[in-house]
Coordinates of C-alpha atoms and ligand atoms in Angstrom, one line a residue:
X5 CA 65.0 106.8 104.2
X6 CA 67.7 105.2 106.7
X7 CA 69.8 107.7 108.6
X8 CA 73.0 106.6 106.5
X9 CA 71.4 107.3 103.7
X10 CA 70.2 111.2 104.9
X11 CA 74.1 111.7 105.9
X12 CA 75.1 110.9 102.6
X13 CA 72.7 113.0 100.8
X14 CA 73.5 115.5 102.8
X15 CA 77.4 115.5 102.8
X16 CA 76.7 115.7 98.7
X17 CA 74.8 118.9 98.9
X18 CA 77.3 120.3 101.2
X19 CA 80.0 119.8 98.6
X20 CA 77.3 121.1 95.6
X21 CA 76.5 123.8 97.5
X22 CA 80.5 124.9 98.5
X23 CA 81.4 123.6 94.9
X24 CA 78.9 125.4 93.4
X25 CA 80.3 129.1 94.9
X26 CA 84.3 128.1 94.3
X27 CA 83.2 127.3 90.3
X28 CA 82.9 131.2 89.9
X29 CA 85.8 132.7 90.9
X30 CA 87.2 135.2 89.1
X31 CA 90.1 134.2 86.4
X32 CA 92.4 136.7 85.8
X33 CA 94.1 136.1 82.4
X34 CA 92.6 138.4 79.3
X35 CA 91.6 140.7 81.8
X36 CA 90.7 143.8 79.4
X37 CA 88.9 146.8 80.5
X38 CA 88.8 148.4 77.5
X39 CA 86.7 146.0 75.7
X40 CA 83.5 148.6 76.8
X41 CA 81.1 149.8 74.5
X42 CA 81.7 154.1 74.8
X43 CA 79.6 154.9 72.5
X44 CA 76.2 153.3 71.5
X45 CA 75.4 149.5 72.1
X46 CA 75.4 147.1 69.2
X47 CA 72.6 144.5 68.5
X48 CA 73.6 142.4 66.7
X49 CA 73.3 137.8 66.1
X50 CA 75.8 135.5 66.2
X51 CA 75.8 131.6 65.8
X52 CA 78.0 128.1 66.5
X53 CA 77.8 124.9 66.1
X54 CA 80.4 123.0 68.6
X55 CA 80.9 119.4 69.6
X56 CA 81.0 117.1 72.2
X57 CA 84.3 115.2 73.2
X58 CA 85.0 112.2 74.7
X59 CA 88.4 111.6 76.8
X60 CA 90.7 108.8 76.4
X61 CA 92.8 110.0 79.0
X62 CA 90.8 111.5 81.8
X63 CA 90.4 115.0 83.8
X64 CA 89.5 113.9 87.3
X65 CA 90.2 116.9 89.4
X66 CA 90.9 120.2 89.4
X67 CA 91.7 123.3 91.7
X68 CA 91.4 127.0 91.6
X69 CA 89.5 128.5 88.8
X70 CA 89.2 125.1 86.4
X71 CA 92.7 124.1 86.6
X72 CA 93.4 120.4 86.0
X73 CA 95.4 118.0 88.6
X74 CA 96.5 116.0 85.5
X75 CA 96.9 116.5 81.8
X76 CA 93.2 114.8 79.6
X77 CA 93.5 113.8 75.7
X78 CA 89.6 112.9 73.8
X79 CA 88.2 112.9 70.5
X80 CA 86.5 116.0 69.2
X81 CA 82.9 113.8 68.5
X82 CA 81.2 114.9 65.2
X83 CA 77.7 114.4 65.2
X84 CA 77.1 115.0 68.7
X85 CA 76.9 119.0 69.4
X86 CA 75.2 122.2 70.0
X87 CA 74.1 124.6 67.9
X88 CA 73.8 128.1 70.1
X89 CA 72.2 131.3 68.6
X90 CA 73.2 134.3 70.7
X91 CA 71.3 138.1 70.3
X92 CA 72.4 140.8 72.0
X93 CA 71.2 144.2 72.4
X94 CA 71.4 147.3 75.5
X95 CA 71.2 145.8 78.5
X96 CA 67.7 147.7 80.6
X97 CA 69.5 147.7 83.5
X98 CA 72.8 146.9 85.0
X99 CA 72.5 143.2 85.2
X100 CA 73.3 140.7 82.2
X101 CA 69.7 139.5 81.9
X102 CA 69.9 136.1 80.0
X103 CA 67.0 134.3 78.6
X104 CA 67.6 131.0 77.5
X105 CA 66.0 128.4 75.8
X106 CA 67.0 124.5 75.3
X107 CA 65.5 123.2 72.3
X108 CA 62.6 126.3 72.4
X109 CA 61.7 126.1 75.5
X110 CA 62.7 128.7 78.4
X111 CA 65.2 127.0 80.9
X112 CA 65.5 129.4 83.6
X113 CA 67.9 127.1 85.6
X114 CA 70.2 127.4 82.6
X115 CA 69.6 130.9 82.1
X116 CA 71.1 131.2 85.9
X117 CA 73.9 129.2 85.0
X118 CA 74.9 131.6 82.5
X119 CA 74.4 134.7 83.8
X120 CA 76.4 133.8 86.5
X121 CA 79.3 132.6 84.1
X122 CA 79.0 136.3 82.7
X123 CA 79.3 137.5 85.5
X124 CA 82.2 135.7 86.4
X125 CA 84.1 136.2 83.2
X126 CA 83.4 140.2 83.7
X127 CA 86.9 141.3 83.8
X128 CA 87.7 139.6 80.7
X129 CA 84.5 141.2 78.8
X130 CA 83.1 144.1 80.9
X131 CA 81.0 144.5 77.8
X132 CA 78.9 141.9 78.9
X133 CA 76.9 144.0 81.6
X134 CA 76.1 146.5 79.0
X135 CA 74.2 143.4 77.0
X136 CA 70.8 141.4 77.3
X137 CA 70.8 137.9 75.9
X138 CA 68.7 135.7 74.1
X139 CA 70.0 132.8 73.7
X140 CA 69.2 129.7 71.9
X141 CA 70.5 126.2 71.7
X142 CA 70.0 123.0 70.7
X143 CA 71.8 119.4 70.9
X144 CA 71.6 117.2 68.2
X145 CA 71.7 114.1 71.1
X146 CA 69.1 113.8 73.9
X147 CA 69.9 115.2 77.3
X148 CA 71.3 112.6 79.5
X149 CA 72.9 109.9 77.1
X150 CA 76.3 109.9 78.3
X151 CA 77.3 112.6 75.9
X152 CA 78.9 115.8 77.4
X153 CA 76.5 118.4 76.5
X154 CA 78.9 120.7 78.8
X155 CA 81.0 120.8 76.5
X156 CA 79.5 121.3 73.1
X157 CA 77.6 123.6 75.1
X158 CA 79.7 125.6 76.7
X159 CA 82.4 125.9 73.7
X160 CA 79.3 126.9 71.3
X161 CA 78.7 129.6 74.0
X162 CA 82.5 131.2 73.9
X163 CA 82.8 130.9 70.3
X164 CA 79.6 133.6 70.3
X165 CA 81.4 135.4 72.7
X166 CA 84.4 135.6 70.7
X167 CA 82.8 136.5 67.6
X168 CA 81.1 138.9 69.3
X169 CA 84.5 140.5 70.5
X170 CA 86.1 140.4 67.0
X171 CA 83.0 141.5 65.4
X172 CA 83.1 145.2 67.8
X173 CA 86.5 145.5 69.3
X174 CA 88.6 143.9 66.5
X175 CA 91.9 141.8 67.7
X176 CA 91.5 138.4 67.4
X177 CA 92.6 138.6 64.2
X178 CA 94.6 135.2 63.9
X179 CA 93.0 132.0 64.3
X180 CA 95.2 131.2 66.8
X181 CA 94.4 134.0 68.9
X182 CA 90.3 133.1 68.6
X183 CA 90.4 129.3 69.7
X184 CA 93.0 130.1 72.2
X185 CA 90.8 132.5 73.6
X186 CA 87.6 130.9 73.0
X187 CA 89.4 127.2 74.9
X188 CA 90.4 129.7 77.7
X189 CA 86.5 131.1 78.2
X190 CA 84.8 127.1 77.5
X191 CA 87.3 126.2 80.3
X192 CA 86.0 128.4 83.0
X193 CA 82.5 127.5 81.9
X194 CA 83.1 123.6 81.6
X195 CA 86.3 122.2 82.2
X196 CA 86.6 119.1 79.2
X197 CA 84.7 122.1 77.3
X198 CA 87.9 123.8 76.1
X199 CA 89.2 120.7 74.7
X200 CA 85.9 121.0 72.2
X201 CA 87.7 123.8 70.3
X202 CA 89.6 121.9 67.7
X203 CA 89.1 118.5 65.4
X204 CA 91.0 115.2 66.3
X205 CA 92.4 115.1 69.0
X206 CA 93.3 117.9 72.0
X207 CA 94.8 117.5 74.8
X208 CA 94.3 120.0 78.1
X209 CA 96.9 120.2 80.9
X210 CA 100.6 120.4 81.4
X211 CA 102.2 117.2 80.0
X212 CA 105.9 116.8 80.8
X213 CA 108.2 117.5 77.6
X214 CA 105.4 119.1 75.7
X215 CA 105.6 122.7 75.7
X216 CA 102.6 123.3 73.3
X217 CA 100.2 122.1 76.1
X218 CA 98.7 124.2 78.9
X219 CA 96.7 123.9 82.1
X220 CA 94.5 126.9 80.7
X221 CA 93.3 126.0 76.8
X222 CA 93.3 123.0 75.0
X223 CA 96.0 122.1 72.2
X224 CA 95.2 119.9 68.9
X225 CA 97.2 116.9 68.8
X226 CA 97.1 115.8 65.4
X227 CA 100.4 116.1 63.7
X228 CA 101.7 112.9 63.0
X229 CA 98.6 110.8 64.3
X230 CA 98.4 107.6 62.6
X231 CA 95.3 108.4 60.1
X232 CA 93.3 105.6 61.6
X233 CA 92.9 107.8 64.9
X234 CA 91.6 110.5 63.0
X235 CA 88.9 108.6 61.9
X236 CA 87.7 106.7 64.4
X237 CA 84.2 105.7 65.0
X238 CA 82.7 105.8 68.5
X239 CA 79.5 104.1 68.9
X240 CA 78.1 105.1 72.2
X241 CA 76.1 102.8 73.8
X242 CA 72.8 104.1 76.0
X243 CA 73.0 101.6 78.8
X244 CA 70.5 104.0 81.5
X245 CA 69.4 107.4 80.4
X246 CA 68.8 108.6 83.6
X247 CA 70.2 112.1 85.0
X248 CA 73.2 110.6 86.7
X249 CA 72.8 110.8 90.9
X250 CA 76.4 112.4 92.0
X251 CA 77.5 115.2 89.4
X252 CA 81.2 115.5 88.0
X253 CA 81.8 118.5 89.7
X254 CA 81.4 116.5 93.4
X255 CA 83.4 113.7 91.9
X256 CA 86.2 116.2 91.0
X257 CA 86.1 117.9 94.8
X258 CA 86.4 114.4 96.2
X259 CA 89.3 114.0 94.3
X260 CA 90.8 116.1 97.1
X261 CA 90.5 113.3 99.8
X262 CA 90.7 110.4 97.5
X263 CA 93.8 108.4 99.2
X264 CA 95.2 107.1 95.3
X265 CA 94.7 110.5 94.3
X266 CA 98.6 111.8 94.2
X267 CA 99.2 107.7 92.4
X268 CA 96.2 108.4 89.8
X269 CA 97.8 112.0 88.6
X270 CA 100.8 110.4 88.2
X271 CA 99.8 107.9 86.1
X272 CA 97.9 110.1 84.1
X273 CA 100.9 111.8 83.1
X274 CA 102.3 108.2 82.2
X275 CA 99.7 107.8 80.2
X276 CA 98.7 110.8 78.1
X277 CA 103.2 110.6 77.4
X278 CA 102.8 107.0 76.3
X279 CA 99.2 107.8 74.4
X280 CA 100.6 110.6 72.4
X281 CA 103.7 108.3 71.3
X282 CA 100.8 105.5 70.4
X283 CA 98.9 107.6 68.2
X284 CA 101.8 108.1 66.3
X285 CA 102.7 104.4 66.1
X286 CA 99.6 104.3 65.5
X287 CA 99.8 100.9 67.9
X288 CA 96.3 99.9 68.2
X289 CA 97.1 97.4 70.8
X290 CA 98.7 99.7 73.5
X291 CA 95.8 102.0 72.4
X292 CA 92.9 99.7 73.7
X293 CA 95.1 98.9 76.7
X294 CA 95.9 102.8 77.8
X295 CA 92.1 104.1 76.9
X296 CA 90.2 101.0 78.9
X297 CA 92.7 101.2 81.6
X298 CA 92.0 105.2 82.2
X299 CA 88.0 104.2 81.5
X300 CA 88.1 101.8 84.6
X301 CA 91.0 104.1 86.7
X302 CA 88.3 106.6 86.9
X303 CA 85.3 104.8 88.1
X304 CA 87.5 103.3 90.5
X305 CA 88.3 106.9 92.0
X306 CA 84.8 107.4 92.3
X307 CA 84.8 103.8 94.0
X308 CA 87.2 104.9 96.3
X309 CA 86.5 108.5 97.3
X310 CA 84.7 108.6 100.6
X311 CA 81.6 109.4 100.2
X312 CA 82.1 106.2 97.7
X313 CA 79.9 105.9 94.5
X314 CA 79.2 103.9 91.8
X315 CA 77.9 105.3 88.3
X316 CA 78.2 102.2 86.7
X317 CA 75.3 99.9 86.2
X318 CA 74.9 95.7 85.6
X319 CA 74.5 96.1 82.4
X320 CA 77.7 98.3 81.9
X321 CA 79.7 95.2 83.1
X322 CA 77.3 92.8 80.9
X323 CA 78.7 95.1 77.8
X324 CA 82.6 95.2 78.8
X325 CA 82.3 91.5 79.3
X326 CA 81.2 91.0 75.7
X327 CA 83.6 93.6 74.7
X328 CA 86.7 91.6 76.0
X329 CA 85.6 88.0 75.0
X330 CA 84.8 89.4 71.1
X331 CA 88.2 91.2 71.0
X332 CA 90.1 87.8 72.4
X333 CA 87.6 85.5 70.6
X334 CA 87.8 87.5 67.0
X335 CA 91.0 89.3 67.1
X336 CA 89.0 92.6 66.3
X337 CA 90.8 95.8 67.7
X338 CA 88.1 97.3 69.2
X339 CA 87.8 99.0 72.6
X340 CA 85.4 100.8 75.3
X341 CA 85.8 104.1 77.1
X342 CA 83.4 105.9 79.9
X343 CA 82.7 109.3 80.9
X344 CA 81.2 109.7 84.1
X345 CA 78.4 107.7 84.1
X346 CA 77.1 103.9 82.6
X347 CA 76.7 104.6 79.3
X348 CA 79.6 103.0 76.5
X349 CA 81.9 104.6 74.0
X350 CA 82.7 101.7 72.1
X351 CA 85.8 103.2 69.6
X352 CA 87.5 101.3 67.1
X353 CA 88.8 101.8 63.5
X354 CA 86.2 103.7 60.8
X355 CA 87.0 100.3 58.4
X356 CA 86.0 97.8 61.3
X357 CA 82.1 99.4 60.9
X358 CA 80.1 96.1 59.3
X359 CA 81.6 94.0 61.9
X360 CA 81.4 96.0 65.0
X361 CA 78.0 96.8 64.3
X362 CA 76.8 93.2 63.7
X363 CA 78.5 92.7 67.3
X364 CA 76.6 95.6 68.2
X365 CA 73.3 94.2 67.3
X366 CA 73.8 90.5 67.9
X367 CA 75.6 90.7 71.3
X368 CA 74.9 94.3 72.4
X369 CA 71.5 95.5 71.9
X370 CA 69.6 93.9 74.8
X371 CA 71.9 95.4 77.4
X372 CA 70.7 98.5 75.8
X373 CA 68.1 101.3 76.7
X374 CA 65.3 101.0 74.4
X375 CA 68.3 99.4 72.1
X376 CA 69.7 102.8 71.8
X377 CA 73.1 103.6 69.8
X378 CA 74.4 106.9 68.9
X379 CA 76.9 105.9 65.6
X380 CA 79.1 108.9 65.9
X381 CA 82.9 109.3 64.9
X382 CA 86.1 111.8 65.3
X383 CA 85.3 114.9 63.9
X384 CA 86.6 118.2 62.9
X385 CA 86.0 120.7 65.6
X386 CA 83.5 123.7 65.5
X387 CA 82.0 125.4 62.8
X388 CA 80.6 128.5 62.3
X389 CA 76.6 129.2 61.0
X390 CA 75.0 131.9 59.1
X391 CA 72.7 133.8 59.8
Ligands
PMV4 O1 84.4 119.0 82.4 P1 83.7 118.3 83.5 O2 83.8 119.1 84.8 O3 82.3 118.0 83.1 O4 84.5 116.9 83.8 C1 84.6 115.9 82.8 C2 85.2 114.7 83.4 C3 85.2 113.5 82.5 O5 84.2 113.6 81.5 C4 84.8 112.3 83.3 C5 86.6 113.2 82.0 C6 87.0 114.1 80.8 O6 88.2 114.4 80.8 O7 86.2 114.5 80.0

């Protein structure tokens, strides 16, 4: 391995490492010390399934405890998510002892994760120490396929938490009061996780003139929406399955030494204003324009932090090209979107399916992995399970 190479490597653990401690400060909103059990512990089962999102405006940075540097909007997906299962009985000792398991088998890595997220949420639920979990979950999309599994995760995870709060303490009556509280508790676990709370569309952050929307939970976004947003398909595209090299939570910290950094939140705020006035225009063409424009403003940030990186792949450009000479050659409103990494959402309206997906499998499929496509759509936000 050349020298530059070591540096580089190293600089990224650096930030991992630093990154990795800052993620678990202590929030201080719904701090509640009387949610303790005083008498005997429950046992007790409780179960969500939540989904992924995917943003058309995009979170790229953040400070203190999870707090966006500029407002995101995404689709609540539908048949992308996590199912958890969460049991709970007296803790042995003092410790939260989590077991977890992803798709039945022990993760222990995971289990970490989690504990420490407890731990870190311990003001808002002192309960918790008194507890041992197990806890089970399962995504109905493979691990590493461009799909946030943060985020159907992590919602799936406060929902439990919540129902287990309503369940023995009460409160939380409305359900206002629950997804509020359960977008608060995905968003210190995962960011873009609080915005998996509701169906449609949900913003997160501050955006200027809209006093429904906060930095700390995410807010539906559906009144007025032109119907064809609220049923519109995206068909994500497996260009590389790989676990991607630099994580999202480096890309956000370099966000901090970016030099367009202060230009990009800006326009962000440009853009969810003009977005949310779209959807209701239901204007498909400044639509496409708006959603590829953040897709490509964020891998360009991630061009132009220092270290610099690149998440997107050949065959990422190979698809985009298609995509823009079928949408001038064809006149078909369709458009792309990216998280971070080099896999495609290709979105475009529920009634465009027959044709998008003999594009799909004409033009597409051999910049594909293994051909892969996920056909998903907008869906409608969380849902409980029985036991
Ligand atoms: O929530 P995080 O920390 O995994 O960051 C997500 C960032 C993007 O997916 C790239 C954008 C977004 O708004 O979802």
């Amino acid at each position: 391995m050349s020298g530059s190479i070591h540096l580089f490597n190293y600089f990224y653990g650096l930030i991992e490492q630093t990154t990795n401690t800052l993620i678990y400060r202590r929030p201080t909103m719904y701090n509640n010390p009387e949610l303790i059990f005083e008498q005997s512990v429950p046992q007790g089962k409780i179960s969500w399934r939540s989904p992924s999102n995917i943003a058309l405006v995009k979170y790229w940075g953040k400070r203190d405890v999870q707090i966006p540097l500029n407002p995101s909007i995404s689709f609540t997906l539908s048949k992308s998510y996590t199912e958890t299962t969460v049991e709970y009985s007296a803790a042995e000792e003092d410790e939260p002892g989590v077991q977890f398991f992803l798709e039945g088998e022990i993760n222990t890595s995971f289990g970490e994760k989690i504990s420490a997220y407890f731990q870190s949420i311990g003001d808002i639920y002192p309960f918790l120490k008194q507890l041992k979990f197990t806890i089970r979950s399962s995504n109905t999309f493979p691990h590493s396929a461009g799909i946030a599994s943060s985020a159907s995760g992590m919602s799936a995870l406060a929902l439990c938490l919540c129902s287990i709060e309503q369940k023995h303490f009460g409160g939380l009556d409305s359900e206002a009061d629950f997804f509020q509280k359960a977008s608060y508790l995905a968003r210190l676990g995962s960011g873009s996780a609080c915005r998996s709370l509701y169906g449609g569309l949900v913003s997160w952050g501050k955006v200027n003139g809209r006093e429904e929307t906060s930095d700390l939970w995410g807010t539906q976004q559906i009144k007025d929406v032109h119907p064809d947003f609220l049923t519109f398909n995206d068909s994500i595209l497996i260009v590389d399955a790989a676990q991607k090299k630099v994580s999202s939570r480096i890309g956000h910290g370099l966000m901090s030494s970016n030099p367009f950094s202060s230009a990009r939140f800006e326009q962000a705020q440009k853009n969810i204003g003009r977005l949310m006035d779209v959807l209701k225009a239901g204007d498909m063409d400044a639509f496409i324009n708006i959603t590829e424009s953040e897709a490509l403003t964020l891998h360009a940030m991630m061009m132009t932090s220092n270290p610099y990186y690149l998440l997107m792949k050949p065959n990422t450009l190979n698809i985009i090209e298609r995509i823009f000479d079928f949408r001038k050659n064809t006149g078909t409103p369709l458009c792309f979107t990216l998280d971070a990494g080099p896999n495609i959402h290709l979105l475009y309206p529920e009634k465009l399916n027959t044709e998008v997906n003999a594009f799909i499998d004409g033009e597409l499929k051999p910049f594909l992995h293994q051909g892969r496509v996920i056909a998903d759509r907008v869906g409608e936000g969380p849902e409980k399970r029985k036991q």
